[in-house]
XYZ file of C-alpha atoms in Angstrom:
213
model
C -14.038 -14.871 2.809
C -16.963 -12.442 2.893
C -14.874 -9.992 4.880
C -11.996 -10.241 2.371
C -14.317 -9.869 -0.608
C -15.993 -6.791 0.832
C -12.685 -5.243 1.894
C -11.262 -5.713 -1.600
C -14.346 -4.229 -3.248
C -14.390 -1.210 -0.945
C -10.663 -0.670 -1.419
C -11.090 -0.635 -5.192
C -13.850 1.944 -4.902
C -11.755 4.174 -2.659
C -8.791 3.920 -4.977
C -10.650 4.563 -8.214
C -12.579 7.508 -6.771
C -16.003 5.854 -6.638
C -15.956 6.801 -2.974
C -14.673 10.356 -2.707
C -12.551 11.642 0.189
C -14.867 12.563 3.052
C -17.732 10.381 1.817
C -19.601 8.373 4.459
C -19.642 4.578 4.229
C -22.846 3.204 5.731
C -22.686 -0.352 7.099
C -26.373 -1.052 6.471
C -26.269 0.178 2.883
C -23.106 -1.824 2.092
C -24.525 -4.942 3.751
C -27.692 -4.631 1.681
C -25.699 -4.209 -1.523
C -23.626 -7.342 -0.876
C -26.542 -9.313 0.525
C -24.832 -10.021 3.841
C -25.256 -9.166 7.507
C -23.535 -6.114 8.906
C -20.926 -8.248 10.715
C -18.546 -8.930 7.756
C -19.020 -5.329 6.600
C -18.027 -4.073 10.038
C -14.946 -6.329 10.012
C -13.954 -5.121 6.533
C -14.336 -1.498 7.610
C -12.111 -2.150 10.621
C -9.436 -3.483 8.274
C -9.684 -0.346 6.157
C -9.372 1.822 9.262
C -6.140 -0.023 10.140
C -4.892 0.632 6.604
C -5.757 4.308 7.119
C -7.964 4.333 4.040
C -10.990 5.338 6.089
C -11.546 6.958 9.464
C -14.138 6.244 12.151
C -15.548 9.217 14.030
C -17.843 8.618 17.049
C -21.426 9.733 16.373
C -20.502 10.586 12.769
C -19.698 7.155 11.381
C -17.075 6.009 8.904
C -15.680 8.239 6.180
C -13.061 7.953 3.446
C -9.888 9.632 4.633
C -8.937 12.861 2.909
C -5.680 12.646 0.977
C -3.041 14.547 2.950
C 0.242 14.905 1.048
C 2.062 16.150 4.138
C 1.039 13.009 5.984
C 2.123 10.836 3.069
C 5.502 12.562 2.924
C 5.975 11.988 6.650
C 5.667 8.231 6.112
C 8.642 8.084 3.730
C 11.590 8.275 6.163
C 9.877 5.827 8.518
C 9.222 3.365 5.702
C 12.801 3.755 4.570
C 14.197 2.945 8.006
C 11.895 -0.038 8.503
C 12.285 -1.565 5.036
C 16.058 -1.175 4.933
C 16.241 -2.842 8.355
C 13.912 -5.582 7.117
C 16.223 -6.344 4.192
C 19.233 -6.496 6.492
C 17.470 -8.929 8.818
C 15.828 -10.976 6.095
C 18.468 -11.164 3.372
C 19.158 -14.873 3.978
C 15.470 -15.698 3.529
C 15.233 -13.457 0.453
C 18.220 -15.146 -1.193
C 16.837 -18.584 -0.444
C 13.400 -17.822 -1.842
C 12.947 -14.620 -3.877
C 9.953 -16.114 -5.661
C 7.357 -13.866 -4.054
C 9.279 -10.727 -5.012
C 9.656 -11.980 -8.595
C 5.951 -12.789 -8.823
C 4.962 -9.384 -7.478
C 7.231 -7.575 -9.924
C 5.841 -9.529 -12.866
C 2.315 -8.792 -11.681
C 3.181 -5.076 -11.455
C 4.495 -5.149 -15.015
C 1.344 -6.862 -16.249
C -0.908 -4.424 -14.406
C 1.075 -1.524 -15.858
C 0.542 -2.759 -19.419
C -3.189 -3.004 -18.734
C -3.378 0.355 -16.997
C -4.907 -1.360 -13.966
C -3.909 0.907 -11.100
C -5.667 -1.101 -8.421
C -3.966 -4.366 -9.404
C -0.686 -2.500 -9.661
C -1.092 -1.038 -6.162
C -1.993 -4.441 -4.671
C 1.209 -5.985 -6.016
C 3.384 -2.980 -5.246
C 2.216 -3.202 -1.636
C 2.764 -6.965 -1.740
C 6.356 -6.521 -2.918
C 7.245 -4.251 -0.015
C 5.252 -6.332 2.482
C 7.253 -9.379 1.368
C 10.503 -7.575 2.148
C 9.211 -6.789 5.623
C 7.858 -10.307 6.200
C 11.234 -11.846 5.260
C 12.758 -10.306 8.371
C 10.666 -12.669 10.486
C 10.290 -9.983 13.130
C 6.699 -9.421 14.297
C 7.543 -6.111 15.984
C 9.001 -4.775 12.749
C 5.996 -6.048 10.806
C 3.587 -4.369 13.231
C 5.528 -1.107 13.088
C 5.335 -1.137 9.275
C 1.579 -1.611 9.496
C 1.078 1.035 12.160
C 2.791 3.795 10.176
C 0.358 3.209 7.328
C 2.917 1.905 4.841
C 0.296 -0.127 2.985
C -1.933 2.924 2.599
C 1.057 4.964 1.470
C 1.763 2.488 -1.334
C -1.897 2.245 -2.337
C -2.519 5.974 -2.447
C 0.647 6.975 -4.254
C 0.451 4.153 -6.807
C -3.260 4.269 -7.539
C -4.447 7.827 -7.011
C -1.543 9.906 -8.262
C -0.403 10.508 -11.820
C 2.417 8.045 -12.493
C 3.852 6.034 -15.349
C 3.255 2.592 -13.869
C 5.661 0.905 -16.261
C 8.520 3.130 -15.139
C 7.545 2.731 -11.501
C 7.439 -1.066 -11.778
C 10.982 -1.191 -13.128
C 12.337 0.730 -10.132
C 11.670 -2.435 -8.119
C 13.909 -4.557 -10.373
C 17.255 -3.399 -8.875
C 15.907 -4.108 -5.380
C 14.977 -7.640 -6.444
C 18.327 -8.189 -8.176
C 20.271 -7.136 -5.088
C 18.177 -9.443 -2.908
C 18.801 -12.343 -5.287
C 22.558 -11.701 -4.989
C 22.333 -11.541 -1.227
C 23.619 -7.977 -1.153
C 21.692 -6.342 1.682
C 23.627 -3.075 1.447
C 22.840 -2.682 -2.251
C 19.212 -3.664 -1.737
C 18.944 -1.054 1.006
C 20.545 1.577 -1.206
C 18.108 0.804 -4.040
C 15.194 0.985 -1.608
C 16.317 4.432 -0.496
C 16.524 5.651 -4.089
C 13.112 4.196 -4.877
C 11.348 5.633 -1.840
C 12.959 9.053 -1.972
C 12.235 9.472 -5.653
C 8.737 8.019 -5.789
C 7.520 8.118 -2.205
C 6.546 11.785 -1.881
C 9.720 12.400 0.090
C 11.888 15.502 0.234
C 13.803 14.451 -2.870
C 10.705 13.381 -4.786
C 9.414 15.208 -7.851
C 6.145 15.154 -5.927
C 7.442 17.971 -3.757
C 7.090 20.196 -6.775
C 4.343 18.646 -8.894
C 2.296 16.440 -6.492
C 3.112 13.100 -8.100
C 4.600 10.082 -6.368
C 4.700 6.284 -6.017
C 5.079 3.243 -3.796
């Protein structure tokens, strides 16, 4: 629980700019702030490295990763392939129980009305992670994690200039298609969503540096 609490707090600070890109995160200082040993801090930092929110450099320590739009754009076609495949494999599970997707969408809508970008990003990531988890394929799930899909959602939804209300509603057609059991339509809606708001080649971000998850 300590690890999760610290990870969440550090993530919020990275996302809201409290920790700037390139800033060092010192284990001892963070442990002192939270009144804990360095062990849960170290574990939380490892989680953030896996999410590609921070980077560890030998002899230099841990730093907040610098936002690289080219890197974010490169994630889009990989996410698209993985998430569309996940829907195809998991459509039966999604039809049987779409409750998690519904809850995440409602939470995104609520966060949008409050202007809470961190809460929005958490639930946006949760929506897409639920699609991937429904496939029941650990290799697919690991591949989604390795490409930094979670970081992609977090960064585009929380750091970039977006209308969160509009972005939230782009998930509704994906949910509706899943509820109908239409994997092809759900995949098509995912492609539209990711290409338009995922910093992809067809995204407005190519021209004005905005995007979404």
